[in-house]
Coordinates of C-alpha atoms and ligand atoms in Angstrom, one line a residue:
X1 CA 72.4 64.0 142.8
X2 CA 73.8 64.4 146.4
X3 CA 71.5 62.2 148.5
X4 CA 73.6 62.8 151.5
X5 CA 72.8 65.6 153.5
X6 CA 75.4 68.5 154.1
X7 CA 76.7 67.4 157.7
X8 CA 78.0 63.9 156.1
X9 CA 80.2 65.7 153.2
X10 CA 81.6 68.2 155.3
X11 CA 84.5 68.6 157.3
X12 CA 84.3 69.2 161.0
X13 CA 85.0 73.0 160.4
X14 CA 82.5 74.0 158.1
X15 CA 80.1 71.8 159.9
X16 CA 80.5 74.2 163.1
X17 CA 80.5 77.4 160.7
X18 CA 77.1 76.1 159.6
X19 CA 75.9 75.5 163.2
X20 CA 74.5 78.8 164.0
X21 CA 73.9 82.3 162.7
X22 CA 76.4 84.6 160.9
X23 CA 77.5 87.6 162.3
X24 CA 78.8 91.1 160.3
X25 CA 82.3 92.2 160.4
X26 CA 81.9 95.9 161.9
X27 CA 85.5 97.3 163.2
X28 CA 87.0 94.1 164.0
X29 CA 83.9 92.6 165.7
X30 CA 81.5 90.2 164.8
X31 CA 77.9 91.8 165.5
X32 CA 74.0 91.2 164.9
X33 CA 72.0 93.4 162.5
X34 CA 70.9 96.4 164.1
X35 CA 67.4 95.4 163.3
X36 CA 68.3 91.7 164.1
X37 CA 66.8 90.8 161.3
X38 CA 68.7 87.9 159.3
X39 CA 68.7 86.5 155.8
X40 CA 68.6 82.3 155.1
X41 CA 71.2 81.4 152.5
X42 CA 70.1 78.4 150.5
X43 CA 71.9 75.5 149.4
X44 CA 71.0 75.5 145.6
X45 CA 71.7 72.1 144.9
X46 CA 68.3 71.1 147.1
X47 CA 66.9 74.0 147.8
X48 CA 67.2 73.7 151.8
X49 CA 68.4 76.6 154.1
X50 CA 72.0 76.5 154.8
X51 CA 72.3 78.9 157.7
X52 CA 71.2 82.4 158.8
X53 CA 73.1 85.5 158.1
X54 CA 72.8 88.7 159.8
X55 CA 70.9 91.3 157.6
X56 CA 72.9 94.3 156.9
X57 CA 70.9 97.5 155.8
X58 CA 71.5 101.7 156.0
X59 CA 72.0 101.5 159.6
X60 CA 74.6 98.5 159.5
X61 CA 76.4 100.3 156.8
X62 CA 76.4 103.7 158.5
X63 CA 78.3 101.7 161.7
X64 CA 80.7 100.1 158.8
X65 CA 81.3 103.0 157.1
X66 CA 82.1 105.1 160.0
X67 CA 84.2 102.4 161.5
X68 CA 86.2 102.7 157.9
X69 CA 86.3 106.2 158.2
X70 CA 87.9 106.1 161.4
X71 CA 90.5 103.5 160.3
X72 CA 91.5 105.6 157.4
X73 CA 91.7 108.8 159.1
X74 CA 93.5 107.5 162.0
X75 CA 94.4 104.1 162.3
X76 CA 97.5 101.9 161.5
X77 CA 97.0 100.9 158.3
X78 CA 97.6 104.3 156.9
X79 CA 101.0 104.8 158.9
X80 CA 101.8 101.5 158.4
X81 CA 105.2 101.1 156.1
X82 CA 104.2 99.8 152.8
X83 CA 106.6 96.7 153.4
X84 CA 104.5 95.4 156.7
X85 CA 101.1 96.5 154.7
X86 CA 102.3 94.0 151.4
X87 CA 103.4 90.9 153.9
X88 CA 99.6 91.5 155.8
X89 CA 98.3 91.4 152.3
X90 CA 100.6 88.3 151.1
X91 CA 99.7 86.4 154.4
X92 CA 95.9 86.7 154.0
X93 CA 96.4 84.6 150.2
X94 CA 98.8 82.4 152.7
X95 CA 95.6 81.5 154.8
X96 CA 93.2 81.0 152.1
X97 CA 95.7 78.7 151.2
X98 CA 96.1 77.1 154.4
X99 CA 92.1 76.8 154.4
X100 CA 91.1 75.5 150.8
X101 CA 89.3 72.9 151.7
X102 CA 87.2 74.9 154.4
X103 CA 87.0 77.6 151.6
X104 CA 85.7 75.4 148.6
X105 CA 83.1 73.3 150.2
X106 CA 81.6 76.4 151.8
X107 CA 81.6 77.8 147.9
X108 CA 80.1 74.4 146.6
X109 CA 77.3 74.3 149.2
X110 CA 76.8 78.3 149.2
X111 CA 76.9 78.4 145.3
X112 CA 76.2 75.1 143.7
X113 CA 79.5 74.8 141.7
X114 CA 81.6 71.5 141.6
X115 CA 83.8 71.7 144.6
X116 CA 86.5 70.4 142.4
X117 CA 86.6 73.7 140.6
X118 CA 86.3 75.9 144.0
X119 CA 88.9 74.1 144.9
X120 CA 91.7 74.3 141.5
X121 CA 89.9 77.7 140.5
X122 CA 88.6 80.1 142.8
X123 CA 90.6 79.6 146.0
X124 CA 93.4 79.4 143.9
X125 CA 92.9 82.0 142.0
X126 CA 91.7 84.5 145.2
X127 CA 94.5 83.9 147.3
X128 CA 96.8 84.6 144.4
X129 CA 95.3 88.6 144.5
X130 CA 96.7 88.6 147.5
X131 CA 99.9 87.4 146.8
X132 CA 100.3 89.0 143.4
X133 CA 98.8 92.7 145.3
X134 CA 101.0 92.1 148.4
X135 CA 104.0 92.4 146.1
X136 CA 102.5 95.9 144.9
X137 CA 102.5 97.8 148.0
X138 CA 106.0 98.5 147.9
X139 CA 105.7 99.5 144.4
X140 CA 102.9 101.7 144.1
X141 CA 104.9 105.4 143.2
X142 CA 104.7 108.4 141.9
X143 CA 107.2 110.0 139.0
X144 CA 109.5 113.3 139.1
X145 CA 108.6 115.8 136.2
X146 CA 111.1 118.0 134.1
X147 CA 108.8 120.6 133.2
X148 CA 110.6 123.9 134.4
X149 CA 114.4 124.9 133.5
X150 CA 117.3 123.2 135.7
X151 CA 116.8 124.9 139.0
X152 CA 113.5 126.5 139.2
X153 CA 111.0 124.2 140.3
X154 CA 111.0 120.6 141.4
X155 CA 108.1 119.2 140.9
X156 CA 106.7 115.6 141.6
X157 CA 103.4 113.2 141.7
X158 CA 102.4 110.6 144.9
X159 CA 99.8 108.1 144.3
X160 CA 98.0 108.2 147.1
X161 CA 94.8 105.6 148.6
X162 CA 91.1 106.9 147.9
X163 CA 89.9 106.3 151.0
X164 CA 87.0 104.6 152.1
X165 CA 85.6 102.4 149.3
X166 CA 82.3 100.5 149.2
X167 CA 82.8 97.4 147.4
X168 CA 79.1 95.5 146.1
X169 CA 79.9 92.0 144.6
X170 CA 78.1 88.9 142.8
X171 CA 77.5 85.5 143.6
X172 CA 79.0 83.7 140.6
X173 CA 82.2 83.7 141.8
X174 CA 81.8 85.0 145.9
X175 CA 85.2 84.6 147.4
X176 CA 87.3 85.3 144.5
X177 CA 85.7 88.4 143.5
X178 CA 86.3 89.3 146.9
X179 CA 89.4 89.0 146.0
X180 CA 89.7 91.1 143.2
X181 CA 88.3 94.3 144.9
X182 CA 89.8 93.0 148.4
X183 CA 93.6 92.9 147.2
X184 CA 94.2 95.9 145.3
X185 CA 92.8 98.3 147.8
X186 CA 94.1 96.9 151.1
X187 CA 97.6 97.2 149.4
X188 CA 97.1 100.8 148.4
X189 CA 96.0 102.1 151.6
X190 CA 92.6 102.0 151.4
X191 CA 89.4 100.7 154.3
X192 CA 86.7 99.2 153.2
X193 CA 83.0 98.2 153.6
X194 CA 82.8 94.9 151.7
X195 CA 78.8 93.7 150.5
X196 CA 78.9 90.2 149.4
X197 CA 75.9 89.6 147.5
X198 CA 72.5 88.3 149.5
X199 CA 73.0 84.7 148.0
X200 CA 76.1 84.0 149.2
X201 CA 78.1 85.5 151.8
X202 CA 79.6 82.7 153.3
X203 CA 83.0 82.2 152.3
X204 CA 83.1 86.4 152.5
X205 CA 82.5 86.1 156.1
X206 CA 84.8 82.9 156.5
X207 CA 87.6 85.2 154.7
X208 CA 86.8 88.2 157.4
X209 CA 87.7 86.0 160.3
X210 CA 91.3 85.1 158.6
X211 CA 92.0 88.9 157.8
X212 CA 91.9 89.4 161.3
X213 CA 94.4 86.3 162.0
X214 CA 96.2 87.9 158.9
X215 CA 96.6 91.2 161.5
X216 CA 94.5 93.6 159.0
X217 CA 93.7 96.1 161.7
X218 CA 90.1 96.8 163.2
X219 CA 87.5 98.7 161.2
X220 CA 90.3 98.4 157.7
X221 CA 87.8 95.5 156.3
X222 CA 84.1 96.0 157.5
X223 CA 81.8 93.0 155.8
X224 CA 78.3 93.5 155.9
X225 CA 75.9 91.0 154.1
X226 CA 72.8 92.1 153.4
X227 CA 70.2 92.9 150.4
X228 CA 71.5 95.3 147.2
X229 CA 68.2 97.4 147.4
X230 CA 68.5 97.8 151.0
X231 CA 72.4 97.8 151.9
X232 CA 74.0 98.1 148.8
X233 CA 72.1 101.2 148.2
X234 CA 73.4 102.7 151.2
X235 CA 76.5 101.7 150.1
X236 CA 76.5 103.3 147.1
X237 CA 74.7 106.6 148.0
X238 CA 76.8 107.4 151.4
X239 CA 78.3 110.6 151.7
X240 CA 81.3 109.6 153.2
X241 CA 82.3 106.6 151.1
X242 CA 84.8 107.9 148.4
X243 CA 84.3 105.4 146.0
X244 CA 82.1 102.6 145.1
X245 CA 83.4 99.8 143.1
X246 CA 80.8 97.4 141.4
X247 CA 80.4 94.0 140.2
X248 CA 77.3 93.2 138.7
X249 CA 74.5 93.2 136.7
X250 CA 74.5 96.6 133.7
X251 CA 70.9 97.1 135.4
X252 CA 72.3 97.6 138.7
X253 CA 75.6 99.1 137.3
X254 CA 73.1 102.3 136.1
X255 CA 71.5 102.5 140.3
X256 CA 75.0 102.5 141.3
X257 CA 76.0 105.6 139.1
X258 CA 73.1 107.4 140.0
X259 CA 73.6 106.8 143.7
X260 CA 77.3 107.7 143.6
X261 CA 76.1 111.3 142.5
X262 CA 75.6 112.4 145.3
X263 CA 78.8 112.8 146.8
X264 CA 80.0 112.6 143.3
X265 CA 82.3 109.4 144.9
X266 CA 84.4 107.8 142.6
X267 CA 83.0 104.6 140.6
X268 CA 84.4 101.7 139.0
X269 CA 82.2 98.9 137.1
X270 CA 82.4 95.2 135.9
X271 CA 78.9 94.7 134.7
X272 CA 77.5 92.6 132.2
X273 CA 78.6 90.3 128.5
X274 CA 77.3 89.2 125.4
X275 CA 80.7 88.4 124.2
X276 CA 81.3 86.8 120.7
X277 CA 83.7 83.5 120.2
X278 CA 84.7 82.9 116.8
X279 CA 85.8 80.0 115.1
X280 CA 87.6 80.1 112.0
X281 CA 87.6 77.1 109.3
X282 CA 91.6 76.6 109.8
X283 CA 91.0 76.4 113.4
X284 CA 92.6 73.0 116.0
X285 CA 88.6 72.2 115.4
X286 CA 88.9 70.1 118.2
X287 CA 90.6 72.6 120.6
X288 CA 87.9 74.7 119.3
X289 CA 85.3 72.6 119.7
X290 CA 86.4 72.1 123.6
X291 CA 87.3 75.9 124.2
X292 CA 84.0 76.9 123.0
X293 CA 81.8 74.7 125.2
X294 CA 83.8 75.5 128.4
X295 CA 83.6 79.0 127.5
X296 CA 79.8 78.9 127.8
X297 CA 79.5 76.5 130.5
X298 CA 81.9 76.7 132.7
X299 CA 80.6 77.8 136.2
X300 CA 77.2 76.8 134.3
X301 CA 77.5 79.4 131.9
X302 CA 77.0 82.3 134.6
X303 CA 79.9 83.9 133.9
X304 CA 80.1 87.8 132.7
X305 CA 82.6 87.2 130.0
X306 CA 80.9 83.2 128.8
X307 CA 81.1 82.9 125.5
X308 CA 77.6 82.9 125.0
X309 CA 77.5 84.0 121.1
X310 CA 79.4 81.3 119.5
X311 CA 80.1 82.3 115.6
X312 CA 81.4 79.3 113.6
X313 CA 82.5 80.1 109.7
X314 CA 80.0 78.0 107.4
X315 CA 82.5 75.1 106.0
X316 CA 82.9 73.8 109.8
X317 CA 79.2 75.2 111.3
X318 CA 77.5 71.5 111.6
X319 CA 80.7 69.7 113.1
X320 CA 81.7 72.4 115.5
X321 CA 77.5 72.8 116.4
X322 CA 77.7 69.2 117.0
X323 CA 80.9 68.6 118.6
X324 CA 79.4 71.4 121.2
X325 CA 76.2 69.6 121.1
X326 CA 78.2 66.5 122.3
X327 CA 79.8 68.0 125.0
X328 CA 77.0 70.0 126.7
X329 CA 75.2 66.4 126.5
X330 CA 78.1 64.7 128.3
X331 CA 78.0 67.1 131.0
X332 CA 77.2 65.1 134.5
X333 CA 74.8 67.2 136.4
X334 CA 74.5 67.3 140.2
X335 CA 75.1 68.6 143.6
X336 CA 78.7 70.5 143.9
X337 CA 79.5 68.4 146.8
X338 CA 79.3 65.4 144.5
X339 CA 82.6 64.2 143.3
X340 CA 81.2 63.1 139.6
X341 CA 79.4 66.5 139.2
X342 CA 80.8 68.6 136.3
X343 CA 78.1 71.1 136.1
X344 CA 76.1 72.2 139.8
X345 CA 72.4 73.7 140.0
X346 CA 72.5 77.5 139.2
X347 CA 72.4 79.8 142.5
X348 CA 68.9 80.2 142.9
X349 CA 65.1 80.1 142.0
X350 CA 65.1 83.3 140.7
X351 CA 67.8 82.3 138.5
X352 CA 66.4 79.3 137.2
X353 CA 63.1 81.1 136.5
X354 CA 65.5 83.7 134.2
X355 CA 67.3 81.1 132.5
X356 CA 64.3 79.4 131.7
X357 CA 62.5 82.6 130.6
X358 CA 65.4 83.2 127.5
X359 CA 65.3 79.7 126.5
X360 CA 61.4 79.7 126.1
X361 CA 61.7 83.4 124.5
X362 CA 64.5 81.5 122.5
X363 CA 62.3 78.9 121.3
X364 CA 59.1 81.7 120.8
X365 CA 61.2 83.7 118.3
X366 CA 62.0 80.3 115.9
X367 CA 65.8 79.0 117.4
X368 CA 66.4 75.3 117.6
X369 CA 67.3 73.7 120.7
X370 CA 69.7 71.1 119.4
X371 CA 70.4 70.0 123.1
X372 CA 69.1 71.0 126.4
X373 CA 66.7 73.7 126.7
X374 CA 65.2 72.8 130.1
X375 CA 65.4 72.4 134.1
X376 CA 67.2 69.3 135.1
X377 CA 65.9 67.4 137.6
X378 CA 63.0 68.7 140.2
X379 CA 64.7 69.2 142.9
X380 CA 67.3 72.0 143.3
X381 CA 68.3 74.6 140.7
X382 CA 69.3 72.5 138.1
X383 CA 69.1 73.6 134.3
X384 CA 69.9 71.1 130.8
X385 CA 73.4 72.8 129.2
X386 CA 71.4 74.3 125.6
X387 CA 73.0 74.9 122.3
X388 CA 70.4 77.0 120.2
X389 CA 70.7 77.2 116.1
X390 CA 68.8 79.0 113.5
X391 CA 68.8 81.9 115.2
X392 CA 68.3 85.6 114.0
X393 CA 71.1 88.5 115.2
X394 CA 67.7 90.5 116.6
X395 CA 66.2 87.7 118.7
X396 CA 66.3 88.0 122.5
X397 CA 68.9 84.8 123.1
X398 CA 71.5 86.6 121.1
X399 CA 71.1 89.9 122.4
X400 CA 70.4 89.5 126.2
X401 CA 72.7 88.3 128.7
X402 CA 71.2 85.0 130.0
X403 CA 74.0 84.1 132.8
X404 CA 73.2 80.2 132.8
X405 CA 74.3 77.8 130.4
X406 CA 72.7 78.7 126.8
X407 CA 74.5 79.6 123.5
X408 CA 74.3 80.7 120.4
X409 CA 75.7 79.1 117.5
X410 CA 75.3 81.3 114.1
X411 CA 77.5 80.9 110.7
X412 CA 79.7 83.6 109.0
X413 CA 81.1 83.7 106.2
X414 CA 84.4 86.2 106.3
X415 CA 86.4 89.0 107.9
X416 CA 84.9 92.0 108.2
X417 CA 81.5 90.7 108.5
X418 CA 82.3 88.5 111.9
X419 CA 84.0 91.6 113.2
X420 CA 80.7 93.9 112.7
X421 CA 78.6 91.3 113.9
X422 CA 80.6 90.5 117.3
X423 CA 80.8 94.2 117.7
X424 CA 76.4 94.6 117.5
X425 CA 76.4 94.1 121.0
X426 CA 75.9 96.9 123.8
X427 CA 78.6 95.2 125.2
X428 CA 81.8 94.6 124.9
X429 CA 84.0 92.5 127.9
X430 CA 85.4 89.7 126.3
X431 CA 85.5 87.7 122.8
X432 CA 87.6 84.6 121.4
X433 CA 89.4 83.9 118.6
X434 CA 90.1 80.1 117.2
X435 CA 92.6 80.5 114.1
X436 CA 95.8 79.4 113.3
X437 CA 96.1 81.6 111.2
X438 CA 98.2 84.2 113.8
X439 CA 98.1 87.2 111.8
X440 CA 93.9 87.0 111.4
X441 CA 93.8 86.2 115.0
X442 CA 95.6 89.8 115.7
X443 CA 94.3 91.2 113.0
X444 CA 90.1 90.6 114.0
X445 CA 91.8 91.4 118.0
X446 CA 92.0 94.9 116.7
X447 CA 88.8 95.3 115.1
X448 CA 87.0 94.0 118.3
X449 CA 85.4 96.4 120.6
X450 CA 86.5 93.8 123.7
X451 CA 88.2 94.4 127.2
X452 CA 89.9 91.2 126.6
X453 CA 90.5 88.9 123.5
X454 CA 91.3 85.6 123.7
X455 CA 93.1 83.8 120.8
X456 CA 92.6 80.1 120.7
X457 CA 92.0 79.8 124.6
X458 CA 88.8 81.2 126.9
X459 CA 88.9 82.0 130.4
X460 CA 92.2 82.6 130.9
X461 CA 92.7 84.5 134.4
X462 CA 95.9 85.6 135.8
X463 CA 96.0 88.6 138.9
X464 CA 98.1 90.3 136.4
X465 CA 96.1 90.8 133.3
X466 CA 93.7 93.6 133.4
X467 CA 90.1 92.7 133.1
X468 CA 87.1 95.0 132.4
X469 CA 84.6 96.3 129.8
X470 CA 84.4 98.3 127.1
X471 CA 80.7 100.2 126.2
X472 CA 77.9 98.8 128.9
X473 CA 80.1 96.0 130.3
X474 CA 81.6 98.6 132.7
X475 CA 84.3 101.5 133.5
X476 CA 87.7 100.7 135.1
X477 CA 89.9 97.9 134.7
X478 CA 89.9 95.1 137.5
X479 CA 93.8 93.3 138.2
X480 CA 97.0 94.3 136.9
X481 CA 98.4 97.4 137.0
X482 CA 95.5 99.1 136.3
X483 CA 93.3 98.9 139.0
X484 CA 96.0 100.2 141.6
X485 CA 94.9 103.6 139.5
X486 CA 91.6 102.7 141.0
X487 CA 92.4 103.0 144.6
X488 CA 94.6 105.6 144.4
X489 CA 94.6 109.7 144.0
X490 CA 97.6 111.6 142.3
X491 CA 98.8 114.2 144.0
X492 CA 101.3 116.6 142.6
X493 CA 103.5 118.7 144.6
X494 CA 105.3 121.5 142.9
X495 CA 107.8 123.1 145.0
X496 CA 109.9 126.6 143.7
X497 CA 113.8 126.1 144.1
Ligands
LIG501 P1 72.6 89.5 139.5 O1 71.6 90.1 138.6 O2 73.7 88.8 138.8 O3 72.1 89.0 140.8 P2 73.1 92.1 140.6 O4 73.7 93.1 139.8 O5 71.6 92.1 140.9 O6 73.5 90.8 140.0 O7 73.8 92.0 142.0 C1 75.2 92.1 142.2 C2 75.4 92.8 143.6 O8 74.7 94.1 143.5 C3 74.8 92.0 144.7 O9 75.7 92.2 145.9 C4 73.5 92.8 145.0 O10 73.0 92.6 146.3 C5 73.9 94.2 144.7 N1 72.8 95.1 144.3 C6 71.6 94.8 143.8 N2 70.8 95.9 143.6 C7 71.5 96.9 144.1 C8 71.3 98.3 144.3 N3 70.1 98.8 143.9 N4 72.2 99.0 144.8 C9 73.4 98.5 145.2 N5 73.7 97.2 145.1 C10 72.8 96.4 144.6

C-alpha cells in the first residue's frame, strides 16, 4: 500500500488545489457556504482528510438555482447560436483533455480507484460527452408534419431546452458522470445546478473552474457540493427547477420522485443493478472467464451495471468458478496512486461496513466464499475481491445490490430457464451474454428485461449508446440520442395558410 503521503505523488497542481478549502460554483463565482459550514473529503485509500469543501444546503441551492434561473431566462446561453454553444461544449472535453493528469489523480485520491484507469477510462471517456454532445447542438431539430390537405395548415415541432435542471450524482464514477448529465444539457440550452455527491466533489469543482476558461457563461453551470439529505433534497423539491435528473441509489431514486411532486418537475433516473452475466458451454471460456471477472470487479465492483449475478451453464460451472476464482485472487490491492494497484479501497467507511454486511449475510444464509470474503488490510477501505457458490436465487447476495466487489456464481442448465432466472430481478440495467453461438446470443437479448445487453464483452461505453434501466434500475435513457429528449420540450406550432 501507498506509504507515501499525497504531497510526494502529486503534481504541483493538485498539490495547490488540495492546499486550502473548496469553494461552490454560484453564478460564475467561487463562494463559501452560506452557513460556512464545510464538509472533509477523505482519501479512502488511508482514511485521512484530503481537504475541506464548502457545505452546500437549501440556502446554497436557492442562490444556485436562482442564479440558473436567471441565466436561462435572460442570459447568453439561450441566444447564443447553436454553432458557438457546440464549440463551448467541444472545448470544455478539449480541457479535460488538456488536464488528464490533474483530473485523474484528483479521482484516485478522492475515490480510491487506480489512477491508471481515471486516467484511460473516466477522463477519457468524460471529455468525450463533451465532444460527442458539442457535435449535437447544431443538430438538435424539430420535423414538419403533413397532417392537413396541401394548403391549409403548416404545421411544425421545435425541440426546445427544459430549463433549469438539478442534476444529483454518485461517487463511483464523479467526473464522468458529470459528464453524462453535464454534456447533453449544456448543448440543448439548458442551466444547471450540478450536486456532486458528498464523497467526492473534487474533480466536479476542478471541472467548474475549466467551464469558465471553456467561456460557459455565469450562473449556466452552478456546482454546489454538499449532503443528499440536506442539498440534494432541495434540489429535488424546488419549485423553480424544471427537472431533476438522478444518478443513484433505487432508495434514493423513490425520495427524488416524491420530491419532484411538487412542482410536478420533470425526472429522469439511473438507479440501481442486479444484472445477470451468462455464460454458455460453447462460449471463448477464456474470454469469458476474463469478461466475467472484470465485469464484477472493475471499479471494485461498484458499478450499477457489474455483473454481479454470474450464471455459468453446468458442463463449464467449476472451470469458469475457478478461472474467476483465479483472477479475483491475482488482483493486486492498494492505494490508487500506486502504480502496481489494480483494485483501490472502496470510497468509504460506510461502504466498507455495507459490503461487509452482504458477505456476512452471504455466508449466514449457507453460500461458499471460494475466494475473498473479507476487508483487506487495516488501514483504508480495502475489501478481499469474493466469488460466492452454492447459493440459493432467494438469498440476500443474489438479490440485493452490494456495489463492491462480490459475485454470484450459480449453474443453469438451458434456454428459457436462464432467461426467467436473469429476469427475477426488480431490476433490469444491464446483462451479458458469452456464446458463440450468434443466433442464441440475440435470441436470449430479446427475452432479457435489460437496458443494455452485452454479447461476449461487458462494460462497453461509448457517448453514443443509450444507457439506462428498465423496471427499478430507473426512467430515461442517459447518452445517445435519447437523452437530448431529456433536456428538451416539443413545441408544436400550427399555423392556418
Ligand atoms: P449511494 O448509496 O451509492 O451513496 P445515493 O443514492 O445515496 O448513492 O447517492 C447518490 C447521490 O444522491 C449523492 O449525490 C447523494 O448526496 C444524493 N442523495 C442522497 N440522498 C438524497 C436525497 N434524499 N435527496 C436528494 N439527493 C440525495
Amino acid at each position: 500500500m501507498c506509504a507515501l503521503a499525497v504531497e510526494e505523488v502529486v503534481q504541483e497542481s493538485v498539490r495547490r488545489f488540495l492546499s486550502k478549502p473548496r469553494k461552490m460554483l454560484i453564478d460564475g463565482h467561487w463562494v463559501d457556504a452560506a452557513s460556512g459550514k464545510t464538509i472533509a473529503v477523505y482519501n479512502p485509500a488511508t482514511g485521512e482528510v484530503l481537504v475541506q469543501v464548502a457545505e452546500g444546503d437549501s440556502e446554497d441551492i436557492e442562490r444556485a438555482v436562482r442564479a440558473a434561473r436567471r441565466a436561462f431566462e435572460s442570459g447568453p446561453w439561450h441566444r447564443m447560436t447553436p454553432s458557438e454553444r457546440g464549440r463551448i461544449v467541444w472545448r470544455i472535453g478539449e480541457l479535460i483533455d488538456e488536464h488528464a493528469q490533474e483530473f485523474s489523480e484528483l479521482e484516485s485520491l478522492d475515490n480510491g480507484k487506480p489512477l491508471k484507469i481515471a486516467r484511460i477510462a473516466d477522463i477519457p471517456l468524460a471529455s468525450d460527452q463533451f465532444r460527442y454532445y458539442g457535435g449535437w447542438a447544431t443538430k438538435i431539430l424539430g420535423n414538419t408534419i403533413p397532417f392537413s390537405g396541401a394548403g391549409e395548415f403548416h404545421a411544425y415541432t421545435l425541440r426546445e431546452p427544459v430549463g433549469v435542471i438539478g442534476q444529483i450524482i454518485p461517487w463511483n464514477f464523479p467526473l464522468l458522470m458529470a459528464a453524462w448529465k453535464l454534456a447533453p444539457a449544456l448543448a440543448a440550452g439548458c442551466c444547471v445546478v450540478l450536486k456532486p455527491a458528498e464523497q467526492t466533489p473534487l474533480t466536479c469543482l476542478y471541472l467548474g473552474e475549466l467551464l469558465q476558461q471553456a467561456g460557459v457563461p455565469d450562473g449556466v453551470v452552478n456546482i454546489v457540493p454538499g449532503f443528499g439529505e440536506t442539498a440534494g433534497a432541495a434540489l429535488a423539491a424546488h419549485p423553480d427547477v424544471d427537472k431533476v435528473a438522478f444518478t443513484g441509489s433505487t432508495e434514493v431514486g423513490r425520495l427524488i420522485v416524491q420530491a419532484a411532486t411538487g412542482n410536478l418537475k420533470k425526472v429522469s433516473l439511473e438507479l440501481g443493478g442486479k444484472s445477470p452475466n451468462i455464460v454458455f458451454a460453447d462460449a471463448d471460456v477464456e474470454s469469458a472467464i476474463d469478461g466475467a471477472s472484470d465485469a464484477i470487479f472493475f471499479n471494485h465492483g461498484q458499478c450499477c451495471c457489474a455483473g454481479s449475478r454470474l450464471y455459468i451453464e453446468k458442463s463449464i460451472f467449476d472451470k469458469v468458478v475457478e478461472g474467476v476464482a483465479e483472477n479475483a485472487q491475482e488482483i493486486q490491492l492498494g492505494a490508487g496512486m500506486d502504480a502496481s494497484t489494480q483494485m483501490g479501497p472502496l470510497v468509504s467507511q460506510e461502504q466498507l461496513e455495507r459490503v461487509s454486511s452482504y458477505a456476512e449475510a452471504g455466508l449466514a444464509e449457507g453460500a461458499e466464499a471460494i475466494c475473498g470474503g473479507r476487508r483487506f488490510g487495516d488501514r483504508g477501505y480495502f475489501f478481499e475481491p469474493t466469488v460466492f457458490i452454492n447459493t440459493k436465487p432467494d438469498m440476500k447476495v443474489m438479490r440485493e445490490e452490494i456495489f463492491g466487489p462480490v459475485v454470484t456464481a450459480a449453474p443453469f442448465s438451458d434456454l428459457d430457464e436462464i432467461a426467467a432466472q436473469a429476469n427475477d430481478t426488480p431490476y433490469g440495467l444491464a446483462a451479458g451474454i458469452w456464446t458463440k453461438d450468434v443466433a442464441k446470443g440475440h435470441r436470449l437479448a430479446q427475452k432479457l428485461r435489460a437496458g443494455t445487453v452485452w454479447i461476449n464483452c461487458y462494460n462497453v461505453f461509448d457517448a453514443s449508446l443509450p444507457f439506462g434501466g428498465y423496471k427499478q434500475s430507473g426512467w430515461g435513457r442517459e447518452m445517445g440520442h435519447e437523452v437530448i429528449e431529456l433536456y428538451t420540450e416539443t413545441k408544436t406550432v400550427c399555423l392556418k395558410l
